[in-house]
């Protein structure tokens, strides 16, 4: 036994170690032979794990863990919480970060109106910078590499005539950093995304009334400038009606092909048994406004119309007008309520029905989901819309205005809607696309929205929800730790990212946060000097994390284990020289 390590009863020794820091526990384990003797005791480490991390005892061990000792060490040693580099090449707020799929490159967008491309080597270095001001951009806000990393989608805010702001998407070649094409994108917070290697999705918005509009989602070929004039380079994907000042924003695409073989199952029972098929159900409310949205199944919800049971929409619309003219509508409708009611009735029989059987039944299915934020009660995004994209829709070939649409079908319906009951400020997919993570700021319980232009106040606490896209159910309890302070009208997107085992998010409290996906516990807070807007894990090395902030810096974080490995790989010339001199003297 080591002379400096007195013999203590195991129970006393265990109680001491319960309240030591991670580093103390592991360092003592390297020195004290007595501790090494109990270090492999599963019961002791299980107790230590549950008490130290305050994890509920009904949560099983991570399915990939060999022992509780290894699991405790994993959560200490593999979290990217050590700052190793601060990149200061941007001269304004850094808004977004995105890695290439190979992990060799990443891109950053900023209020300085540049998109910068970085090389992720032993020490990160700037490889290229593109200034978008010559194209009348105000700033860059989002980027995404296509699946083979040959193209980069860059989204920004475009300043149009009379200083009106809209959005625009640029496609940049990674071979020579040339600009290949530009596509208008309205509103700008649609952001845009890749559907496949050569086609991207953008948005447009058409006003119908004061609070009623129509969102059109377009499929665009990335090589618009060099395609033949006989080949379509753009095609309409979907046209969706918006009520109560809401719009479609933040589009992303989920690939259903890996749902039966995810990297990590979050349902504890499903970890132990084969996955079971669950029926689709709507997590949203049963309010009248939501019931009249195009997301409905073929049978519409009941409308609050006098004696309108079972009548067609056209008759219901006429009946509504007759009731207003004859003074039968009580209480009197405001102009906003009347516009919403007319829009609901108008669209009821002019919407293409939702696709049947939303849930993928074939693990090799080529089906993809288009996921976006939307709403039905107010302009702040409080719902997640899901629309299935079928294989024949994934190309710009064919009729520009879409296939299989009757002349009286003006709009597409949503296949599924998830109501968050709060302002959505961030979304991210797990690497296998099985789970959707959503940052939101909750509304007060039982709040009533009477004016769509005045949404309820939002909480300072940010809730991080998790939804299983295979079952369309919320799994886990909402994660909490991070905070935001801006009101509804100033609320902005805070980008999050998900790796195999961790999920990270920015916040307005000057920190980035890391949680463990399996245990639902916060593992680290990463310090900045201002709001943290975006985080990004390396897709090939989850022990590397980037954070971007309003303080104009990008910080690089690595795990303690990765730091030891990097330091071991670095040459040590002084020790080599000292060894050589000793050999010469001898």
Coordinates of C-alpha atoms in Angstrom, one line a residue:
X1 CA 0.0 0.0 0.0
X2 CA 1.2 3.6 -0.7
X3 CA 2.6 5.2 2.5
X4 CA 0.6 8.3 2.0
X5 CA -2.7 6.4 1.7
X6 CA -4.1 5.4 5.1
X7 CA -6.4 2.4 5.4
X8 CA -10.0 3.5 5.7
X9 CA -13.2 1.5 5.9
X10 CA -14.8 1.2 2.4
X11 CA -18.0 3.0 3.5
X12 CA -16.0 6.0 4.8
X13 CA -13.8 6.0 1.7
X14 CA -16.8 5.9 -0.5
X15 CA -18.5 8.8 1.3
X16 CA -15.4 10.9 0.9
X17 CA -15.2 10.3 -2.8
X18 CA -18.8 11.1 -3.3
X19 CA -18.1 14.8 -2.8
X20 CA -14.8 15.1 -4.6
X21 CA -14.5 16.8 -8.0
X22 CA -14.1 14.6 -11.1
X23 CA -10.4 15.4 -11.3
X24 CA -9.9 14.6 -7.6
X25 CA -11.6 11.2 -7.9
X26 CA -9.5 10.2 -10.9
X27 CA -6.2 11.6 -9.6
X28 CA -6.7 9.8 -6.2
X29 CA -7.4 6.7 -8.2
X30 CA -4.0 7.0 -9.8
X31 CA -2.2 7.3 -6.5
X32 CA -4.0 5.3 -3.9
X33 CA -3.8 1.5 -4.2
X34 CA -6.7 1.2 -1.8
X35 CA -8.9 3.2 -4.2
X36 CA -7.7 1.2 -7.1
X37 CA -8.9 -1.9 -5.3
X38 CA -12.5 -0.6 -5.2
X39 CA -12.4 1.4 -8.5
X40 CA -13.9 -1.6 -10.3
X41 CA -16.6 -2.2 -7.8
X42 CA -19.8 -1.8 -9.9
X43 CA -22.1 -1.1 -6.9
X44 CA -19.9 1.7 -5.6
X45 CA -19.6 3.4 -9.0
X46 CA -23.3 3.0 -9.7
X47 CA -24.1 4.7 -6.4
X48 CA -21.5 7.4 -7.1
X49 CA -22.9 8.0 -10.6
X50 CA -26.6 8.4 -9.5
X51 CA -25.7 10.6 -6.6
X52 CA -23.1 12.8 -8.2
X53 CA -25.1 13.5 -11.4
X54 CA -28.5 13.4 -9.7
X55 CA -29.9 11.0 -12.2
X56 CA -33.1 9.2 -11.5
X57 CA -32.5 5.5 -10.5
X58 CA -35.0 4.3 -13.1
X59 CA -32.6 5.4 -15.9
X60 CA -30.5 2.5 -17.0
X61 CA -26.8 2.6 -17.9
X62 CA -25.9 3.9 -21.4
X63 CA -26.5 0.9 -23.8
X64 CA -22.9 1.3 -25.1
X65 CA -21.2 1.4 -21.7
X66 CA -19.2 -1.6 -20.4
X67 CA -19.3 -0.6 -16.7
X68 CA -20.4 2.2 -14.4
X69 CA -16.7 3.1 -13.8
X70 CA -16.2 3.5 -17.6
X71 CA -19.4 5.5 -17.8
X72 CA -18.3 7.9 -15.0
X73 CA -15.0 8.3 -16.7
X74 CA -16.7 8.9 -20.1
X75 CA -18.7 11.8 -18.8
X76 CA -15.6 13.4 -17.3
X77 CA -13.1 12.7 -20.0
X78 CA -14.9 13.0 -23.3
X79 CA -16.8 16.3 -22.9
X80 CA -15.4 19.0 -25.2
X81 CA -15.1 21.6 -22.4
X82 CA -11.4 22.7 -22.6
X83 CA -10.9 25.9 -24.7
X84 CA -7.9 25.4 -27.0
X85 CA -8.3 28.2 -29.5
X86 CA -10.2 31.5 -30.1
X87 CA -10.6 32.5 -33.7
X88 CA -11.0 36.3 -34.1
X89 CA -11.0 36.9 -37.9
X90 CA -14.6 38.1 -37.9
X91 CA -15.1 41.8 -36.9
X92 CA -18.8 41.5 -36.0
X93 CA -21.3 39.1 -34.4
X94 CA -20.8 35.5 -35.5
X95 CA -24.2 34.0 -36.2
X96 CA -23.8 30.4 -37.4
X97 CA -21.3 27.5 -37.8
X98 CA -21.5 24.4 -39.9
X99 CA -19.1 21.5 -40.5
X100 CA -18.6 19.6 -43.7
X101 CA -19.6 16.0 -43.6
X102 CA -16.0 14.9 -43.7
X103 CA -15.1 17.1 -40.7
X104 CA -12.2 18.6 -42.6
X105 CA -13.8 22.0 -43.2
X106 CA -16.3 24.3 -41.4
X107 CA -18.0 27.6 -42.4
X108 CA -18.9 30.6 -40.3
X109 CA -21.5 33.4 -41.0
X110 CA -21.4 36.8 -39.5
X111 CA -22.9 40.3 -39.3
X112 CA -19.7 41.4 -41.0
X113 CA -21.4 40.0 -44.2
X114 CA -18.7 37.4 -44.9
X115 CA -18.8 33.7 -45.0
X116 CA -15.5 32.2 -43.9
X117 CA -14.3 28.7 -44.6
X118 CA -11.8 27.1 -42.2
X119 CA -9.5 24.1 -42.4
X120 CA -9.9 21.8 -39.4
X121 CA -6.4 20.5 -39.0
X122 CA -4.3 20.1 -35.8
X123 CA -4.6 23.9 -35.5
X124 CA -7.6 25.5 -37.2
X125 CA -6.8 28.0 -39.9
X126 CA -8.7 30.3 -42.2
X127 CA -8.8 28.9 -45.8
X128 CA -11.1 31.4 -47.6
X129 CA -13.4 34.4 -47.0
X130 CA -16.2 35.6 -49.3
X131 CA -17.6 39.1 -48.9
X132 CA -21.3 39.2 -49.9
X133 CA -21.8 43.0 -49.7
X134 CA -21.2 43.5 -53.5
X135 CA -24.4 41.5 -53.9
X136 CA -26.4 43.9 -51.7
X137 CA -26.4 41.6 -48.7
X138 CA -26.7 43.0 -45.2
X139 CA -25.2 40.0 -43.5
X140 CA -24.8 36.2 -43.8
X141 CA -26.8 34.1 -41.3
X142 CA -26.6 30.4 -42.2
X143 CA -24.6 27.8 -44.2
X144 CA -24.8 24.1 -45.0
X145 CA -22.5 21.8 -47.0
X146 CA -24.2 19.4 -49.5
X147 CA -23.8 15.7 -48.9
X148 CA -20.5 15.3 -50.8
X149 CA -19.0 18.5 -49.5
X150 CA -18.6 19.9 -53.0
X151 CA -21.0 22.8 -52.6
X152 CA -21.8 25.3 -49.8
X153 CA -25.2 26.8 -49.4
X154 CA -25.0 30.3 -47.8
X155 CA -28.1 32.1 -46.6
X156 CA -28.3 35.8 -45.9
X157 CA -30.4 39.0 -45.7
X158 CA -30.7 40.9 -49.0
X159 CA -31.3 44.6 -49.1
X160 CA -33.8 45.4 -51.9
X161 CA -35.4 48.5 -53.3
X162 CA -36.3 51.2 -50.8
X163 CA -34.2 49.4 -48.2
X164 CA -36.7 46.5 -48.0
X165 CA -35.1 43.4 -46.6
X166 CA -35.7 39.9 -48.0
X167 CA -33.5 36.8 -48.1
X168 CA -31.2 35.3 -50.6
X169 CA -29.3 32.0 -50.9
X170 CA -25.9 31.7 -52.6
X171 CA -24.2 28.5 -53.7
X172 CA -20.4 28.4 -53.6
X173 CA -18.2 25.8 -55.2
X174 CA -15.7 24.2 -52.8
X175 CA -13.3 23.4 -55.6
X176 CA -12.4 27.0 -56.4
X177 CA -14.7 29.1 -54.1
X178 CA -16.6 30.6 -57.0
X179 CA -20.2 31.7 -56.8
X180 CA -22.4 29.4 -58.9
X181 CA -25.9 30.7 -58.3
X182 CA -28.2 33.0 -56.2
X183 CA -31.8 32.3 -55.3
X184 CA -34.3 34.7 -53.6
X185 CA -35.6 33.5 -50.2
X186 CA -38.5 35.1 -48.5
X187 CA -38.8 35.5 -45.6
X188 CA -35.1 35.5 -44.9
X189 CA -35.5 33.2 -41.8
X190 CA -36.6 30.3 -44.0
X191 CA -32.8 29.9 -44.2
X192 CA -32.9 27.2 -46.9
X193 CA -31.4 23.7 -47.0
X194 CA -30.2 21.0 -49.3
X195 CA -32.6 18.3 -50.4
X196 CA -29.9 16.2 -52.1
X197 CA -26.4 16.8 -53.7
X198 CA -27.6 19.3 -56.3
X199 CA -31.0 20.6 -55.3
X200 CA -31.8 23.1 -52.5
X201 CA -35.1 24.3 -51.0
X202 CA -35.9 28.0 -50.8
X203 CA -39.1 29.9 -49.8
X204 CA -41.3 32.7 -51.0
X205 CA -44.2 34.5 -49.4
X206 CA -47.3 36.0 -51.0
X207 CA -49.7 38.3 -49.0
X208 CA -53.4 37.5 -49.4
X209 CA -54.8 39.8 -46.6
X210 CA -53.5 41.7 -43.6
X211 CA -52.8 38.6 -41.6
X212 CA -53.3 35.9 -44.2
X213 CA -50.6 34.8 -46.6
X214 CA -49.3 31.9 -48.7
X215 CA -45.9 30.3 -48.3
X216 CA -44.4 28.6 -51.4
X217 CA -41.5 26.2 -51.1
X218 CA -39.3 25.9 -54.2
X219 CA -36.9 23.2 -55.3
X220 CA -33.9 24.8 -57.0
X221 CA -31.0 23.4 -59.0
X222 CA -27.7 24.6 -57.7
X223 CA -26.3 25.0 -61.2
X224 CA -28.9 27.4 -62.6
X225 CA -26.4 29.5 -64.6
X226 CA -25.1 26.6 -66.7
X227 CA -28.1 24.4 -67.2
X228 CA -29.8 24.1 -70.6
X229 CA -32.8 26.4 -71.2
X230 CA -34.7 23.2 -72.1
X231 CA -34.3 21.8 -68.6
X232 CA -36.1 23.0 -65.5
X233 CA -33.9 24.5 -62.9
X234 CA -36.7 25.3 -60.4
X235 CA -40.0 23.6 -59.4
X236 CA -42.6 24.3 -56.9
X237 CA -42.7 21.7 -54.1
X238 CA -45.5 22.9 -51.8
X239 CA -47.9 25.8 -51.4
X240 CA -49.3 26.3 -47.9
X241 CA -51.7 28.8 -46.5
X242 CA -50.8 30.8 -43.4
X243 CA -53.3 32.2 -40.9
X244 CA -53.0 34.8 -38.2
X245 CA -49.8 36.4 -39.5
X246 CA -47.8 33.2 -39.3
X247 CA -45.3 32.1 -41.9
X248 CA -43.1 29.1 -42.7
X249 CA -39.5 29.5 -41.5
X250 CA -36.4 27.4 -40.7
X251 CA -36.7 24.6 -43.2
X252 CA -34.7 21.4 -42.8
X253 CA -34.8 17.9 -44.4
X254 CA -34.8 14.6 -42.4
X255 CA -33.9 11.3 -44.1
X256 CA -36.0 8.4 -43.0
X257 CA -33.7 5.6 -44.1
X258 CA -32.0 5.1 -40.8
X259 CA -34.9 5.1 -38.4
X260 CA -34.7 1.4 -37.7
X261 CA -30.9 1.6 -36.9
X262 CA -30.3 4.8 -34.9
X263 CA -27.1 5.6 -33.2
X264 CA -28.8 5.9 -29.9
X265 CA -32.3 5.0 -28.8
X266 CA -33.7 7.5 -26.3
X267 CA -36.6 5.3 -25.2
X268 CA -35.3 3.1 -22.3
X269 CA -37.9 0.4 -23.0
X270 CA -37.0 0.4 -26.7
X271 CA -33.4 -0.1 -25.8
X272 CA -34.3 -3.4 -24.4
X273 CA -36.9 -4.5 -26.9
X274 CA -37.6 -4.3 -30.6
X275 CA -39.0 -1.0 -31.7
X276 CA -42.8 -0.9 -31.8
X277 CA -44.9 1.0 -34.3
X278 CA -46.9 3.8 -32.7
X279 CA -49.8 5.6 -34.3
X280 CA -49.5 9.2 -35.4
X281 CA -51.1 11.7 -33.1
X282 CA -51.0 15.5 -32.9
X283 CA -49.2 17.0 -29.9
X284 CA -50.9 20.3 -30.6
X285 CA -54.0 21.8 -29.1
X286 CA -57.6 21.2 -30.4
X287 CA -58.3 24.9 -30.8
X288 CA -60.6 26.1 -33.5
X289 CA -57.8 28.0 -35.3
X290 CA -55.6 24.9 -35.5
X291 CA -58.4 22.7 -36.4
X292 CA -59.0 24.6 -39.6
X293 CA -55.4 24.5 -40.8
X294 CA -54.5 22.5 -43.8
X295 CA -52.7 20.0 -41.5
X296 CA -56.1 18.3 -40.9
X297 CA -56.8 14.7 -41.9
X298 CA -59.4 14.4 -44.6
X299 CA -62.3 15.0 -42.2
X300 CA -62.3 18.7 -41.1
X301 CA -62.8 19.8 -37.5
X302 CA -66.0 21.3 -36.4
X303 CA -66.3 25.0 -37.2
X304 CA -68.2 27.5 -35.0
X305 CA -70.8 28.4 -37.5
X306 CA -74.5 28.8 -36.9
X307 CA -76.3 25.8 -38.1
X308 CA -73.5 24.8 -40.4
X309 CA -73.4 21.1 -39.6
X310 CA -72.2 19.0 -42.6
X311 CA -72.5 21.8 -45.2
X312 CA -69.8 22.2 -47.9
X313 CA -67.3 25.0 -47.4
X314 CA -68.8 27.2 -50.2
X315 CA -72.2 27.0 -48.5
X316 CA -70.6 27.7 -45.1
X317 CA -68.8 30.8 -46.5
X318 CA -72.1 32.1 -48.0
X319 CA -73.9 31.3 -44.7
X320 CA -71.2 33.3 -42.8
X321 CA -71.7 36.3 -45.1
X322 CA -75.5 36.1 -44.8
X323 CA -75.3 35.9 -41.0
X324 CA -73.1 39.0 -40.9
X325 CA -75.4 41.0 -43.2
X326 CA -78.5 40.0 -41.3
X327 CA -76.9 40.7 -37.9
X328 CA -77.1 37.1 -36.7
X329 CA -73.4 36.7 -35.8
X330 CA -73.0 37.3 -32.1
X331 CA -70.8 38.5 -30.7
X332 CA -69.6 40.8 -33.5
X333 CA -66.4 39.7 -35.1
X334 CA -63.4 42.0 -35.3
X335 CA -61.8 42.6 -38.7
X336 CA -58.9 40.2 -37.8
X337 CA -61.3 37.4 -36.8
X338 CA -63.4 37.9 -39.9
X339 CA -60.4 37.6 -42.2
X340 CA -59.2 34.4 -40.4
X341 CA -62.7 32.9 -40.6
X342 CA -63.1 33.6 -44.3
X343 CA -59.6 32.2 -45.1
X344 CA -60.4 29.1 -43.1
X345 CA -63.6 28.5 -45.0
X346 CA -62.1 29.4 -48.4
X347 CA -59.2 26.9 -48.0
X348 CA -61.2 24.0 -46.7
X349 CA -62.1 22.4 -50.1
X350 CA -59.2 23.9 -51.9
X351 CA -56.4 22.0 -50.2
X352 CA -54.8 18.7 -51.3
X353 CA -55.4 16.0 -48.7
X354 CA -52.4 15.0 -46.5
X355 CA -50.4 11.9 -47.5
X356 CA -51.7 8.7 -45.8
X357 CA -49.4 6.6 -43.6
X358 CA -46.9 9.3 -42.7
X359 CA -44.8 6.9 -40.6
X360 CA -42.1 5.1 -42.7
X361 CA -42.7 1.3 -42.9
X362 CA -39.7 0.4 -44.9
X363 CA -36.3 0.8 -43.4
X364 CA -34.8 1.3 -46.8
X365 CA -37.4 4.0 -47.7
X366 CA -36.1 6.9 -49.8
X367 CA -38.8 9.1 -48.3
X368 CA -37.7 12.4 -46.6
X369 CA -39.5 14.8 -44.3
X370 CA -39.5 18.5 -44.9
X371 CA -39.6 20.0 -41.4
X372 CA -40.2 23.7 -40.6
X373 CA -41.6 26.1 -38.0
X374 CA -45.0 27.6 -38.5
X375 CA -48.1 28.6 -36.5
X376 CA -51.8 29.1 -36.5
X377 CA -52.5 31.5 -33.6
X378 CA -49.9 34.3 -33.9
X379 CA -46.9 35.4 -35.9
X380 CA -44.4 33.9 -33.5
X381 CA -43.4 30.4 -34.6
X382 CA -45.1 27.9 -32.1
X383 CA -45.7 24.8 -34.3
X384 CA -43.5 22.4 -36.2
X385 CA -44.9 21.4 -39.6
X386 CA -43.9 18.1 -41.2
X387 CA -44.5 17.3 -44.9
X388 CA -43.4 14.1 -46.6
X389 CA -41.3 14.5 -49.8
X390 CA -41.8 11.6 -52.1
X391 CA -39.0 10.3 -54.4
X392 CA -40.5 11.7 -57.6
X393 CA -40.6 15.2 -56.0
X394 CA -36.8 15.2 -55.4
X395 CA -35.9 16.6 -58.8
X396 CA -36.6 19.7 -60.8
X397 CA -37.7 17.6 -63.8
X398 CA -41.4 17.6 -64.6
X399 CA -44.1 20.3 -64.6
X400 CA -42.9 23.5 -62.8
X401 CA -46.1 23.8 -60.8
X402 CA -46.2 20.3 -59.5
X403 CA -47.9 17.0 -60.4
X404 CA -51.3 15.5 -59.7
X405 CA -53.0 18.8 -58.7
X406 CA -56.6 19.5 -59.7
X407 CA -57.5 23.0 -60.8
X408 CA -59.4 23.6 -57.5
X409 CA -56.5 22.4 -55.3
X410 CA -54.7 25.6 -54.5
X411 CA -52.9 24.6 -51.3
X412 CA -51.0 21.6 -49.9
X413 CA -51.9 20.3 -46.4
X414 CA -49.4 19.4 -43.7
X415 CA -49.0 15.7 -42.9
X416 CA -48.3 16.4 -39.2
X417 CA -48.1 19.3 -36.8
X418 CA -46.5 19.4 -33.4
X419 CA -47.6 22.3 -31.2
X420 CA -44.9 23.5 -28.8
X421 CA -47.0 26.1 -26.9
X422 CA -44.2 28.6 -26.9
X423 CA -41.8 30.5 -29.2
X424 CA -39.5 28.2 -31.1
X425 CA -36.0 29.6 -31.2
X426 CA -33.9 26.6 -32.5
X427 CA -34.1 23.2 -34.1
X428 CA -31.6 20.4 -34.8
X429 CA -31.6 16.8 -36.0
X430 CA -29.6 13.9 -34.5
X431 CA -26.9 12.5 -36.8
X432 CA -29.2 9.6 -37.7
X433 CA -32.2 12.0 -38.3
X434 CA -34.3 9.9 -35.9
X435 CA -34.7 12.6 -33.3
X436 CA -35.6 16.3 -33.6
X437 CA -34.4 18.7 -30.8
X438 CA -36.3 22.0 -30.4
X439 CA -35.3 25.1 -28.4
X440 CA -38.4 27.0 -27.2
X441 CA -39.5 29.6 -24.7
X442 CA -42.7 28.6 -23.2
X443 CA -45.9 30.7 -23.0
X444 CA -47.8 31.0 -19.7
X445 CA -50.0 28.0 -19.0
X446 CA -53.7 28.4 -20.2
X447 CA -52.9 31.7 -22.0
X448 CA -55.5 32.9 -24.5
X449 CA -54.4 34.7 -27.7
X450 CA -57.0 37.2 -28.8
X451 CA -54.8 39.2 -31.2
X452 CA -52.4 37.4 -33.5
X453 CA -50.1 40.5 -33.5
X454 CA -49.7 40.3 -29.7
X455 CA -48.4 36.9 -28.8
X456 CA -48.2 35.9 -25.1
X457 CA -45.1 36.8 -23.1
X458 CA -42.3 34.2 -23.2
X459 CA -40.3 32.6 -20.4
X460 CA -36.6 33.4 -19.9
X461 CA -35.9 29.7 -19.4
X462 CA -35.2 27.8 -22.7
X463 CA -36.8 24.3 -22.9
X464 CA -35.0 21.8 -25.1
X465 CA -37.7 19.3 -26.3
X466 CA -36.9 16.0 -28.0
X467 CA -39.3 14.4 -30.6
X468 CA -39.0 10.9 -32.1
X469 CA -39.7 11.3 -35.8
X470 CA -40.4 7.6 -36.2
X471 CA -43.4 7.7 -33.8
X472 CA -44.1 11.5 -33.8
X473 CA -44.0 11.4 -30.0
X474 CA -42.1 13.6 -27.5
X475 CA -39.5 11.5 -25.7
X476 CA -37.6 12.5 -22.6
X477 CA -38.4 15.4 -20.4
X478 CA -37.5 18.9 -21.7
X479 CA -33.9 19.8 -20.9
X480 CA -33.3 23.1 -19.0
X481 CA -30.2 25.1 -18.0
X482 CA -29.8 27.8 -20.7
X483 CA -31.7 31.2 -20.7
X484 CA -32.8 34.0 -23.1
X485 CA -34.0 37.5 -22.3
X486 CA -35.2 39.2 -25.5
X487 CA -39.0 39.7 -25.9
X488 CA -41.1 38.2 -28.7
X489 CA -40.6 41.0 -31.2
X490 CA -36.8 40.8 -30.8
X491 CA -36.4 37.1 -30.4
X492 CA -33.8 35.5 -32.6
X493 CA -32.7 32.0 -33.6
X494 CA -30.2 30.2 -31.3
X495 CA -28.7 27.2 -33.2
X496 CA -28.2 23.9 -31.5
X497 CA -26.3 20.8 -32.6
X498 CA -26.5 17.1 -31.8
X499 CA -23.8 14.4 -31.9
X500 CA -24.0 10.7 -31.2
X501 CA -24.0 11.1 -27.4
X502 CA -24.3 14.8 -26.7
X503 CA -26.5 17.8 -27.5
X504 CA -25.2 21.4 -27.3
X505 CA -26.9 24.8 -27.6
X506 CA -26.1 28.5 -27.3
X507 CA -27.9 30.9 -25.0
X508 CA -28.3 34.6 -24.3
X509 CA -26.6 34.2 -20.9
X510 CA -23.1 34.2 -22.4
X511 CA -22.7 30.5 -22.3
X512 CA -22.8 27.4 -24.5
X513 CA -24.2 24.3 -22.9
X514 CA -23.6 20.5 -23.3
X515 CA -26.1 17.8 -22.2
X516 CA -25.8 14.0 -22.3
X517 CA -28.6 12.7 -24.6
X518 CA -29.1 9.4 -22.7
X519 CA -29.1 10.7 -19.1
X520 CA -30.7 14.1 -19.8
X521 CA -28.1 15.9 -17.7
X522 CA -26.2 19.1 -18.2
X523 CA -22.5 18.4 -18.4
X524 CA -20.7 21.6 -19.2
X525 CA -21.1 25.4 -19.5
X526 CA -18.8 27.1 -22.0
X527 CA -18.0 30.7 -21.3
X528 CA -18.2 33.6 -23.8
X529 CA -18.3 37.4 -23.3
X530 CA -21.7 37.8 -25.1
X531 CA -24.6 35.9 -26.5
X532 CA -23.7 32.4 -27.9
X533 CA -25.6 32.1 -31.2
X534 CA -24.5 28.8 -32.6
X535 CA -22.7 25.6 -31.7
X536 CA -21.3 22.8 -33.9
X537 CA -19.9 19.3 -33.2
X538 CA -17.4 17.8 -35.6
X539 CA -19.4 15.0 -37.4
X540 CA -16.5 12.6 -37.1
X541 CA -15.2 13.6 -33.7
X542 CA -17.8 14.5 -31.1
X543 CA -15.0 15.5 -28.7
X544 CA -14.5 18.7 -30.8
X545 CA -17.1 21.5 -30.5
X546 CA -17.2 25.0 -31.9
X547 CA -19.1 27.9 -30.4
X548 CA -19.9 31.3 -32.0
X549 CA -20.8 34.5 -30.2
X550 CA -21.8 38.1 -30.5
X551 CA -18.4 38.8 -29.0
X552 CA -17.1 38.2 -32.6
X553 CA -15.1 35.1 -31.7
X554 CA -15.3 31.4 -32.5
X555 CA -14.1 29.2 -29.7
X556 CA -12.7 25.7 -30.2
X557 CA -13.3 23.2 -27.4
X558 CA -11.8 19.8 -27.0
X559 CA -12.2 17.0 -24.4
X560 CA -9.6 16.3 -21.7
X561 CA -8.9 13.0 -23.4
X562 CA -8.4 14.6 -26.8
X563 CA -6.0 17.1 -25.2
X564 CA -3.8 14.4 -23.7
X565 CA -3.7 12.6 -27.1
X566 CA -2.8 15.8 -28.9
X567 CA -0.1 16.7 -26.5
X568 CA 1.3 13.2 -26.7
X569 CA 1.5 13.5 -30.5
X570 CA 3.4 16.8 -30.4
X571 CA 7.2 16.5 -30.7
X572 CA 9.3 17.5 -27.7
X573 CA 12.6 18.8 -29.0
X574 CA 14.0 19.9 -25.7
X575 CA 13.7 16.4 -24.2
X576 CA 15.2 14.8 -27.3
X577 CA 18.1 17.3 -27.2
X578 CA 18.7 16.6 -23.5
X579 CA 18.7 12.8 -24.1
X580 CA 21.2 13.2 -27.0
X581 CA 23.5 15.3 -24.8
X582 CA 23.4 12.6 -22.1
X583 CA 24.3 10.0 -24.6
X584 CA 27.3 12.1 -25.9
X585 CA 28.6 12.4 -22.3
X586 CA 28.4 8.7 -21.7

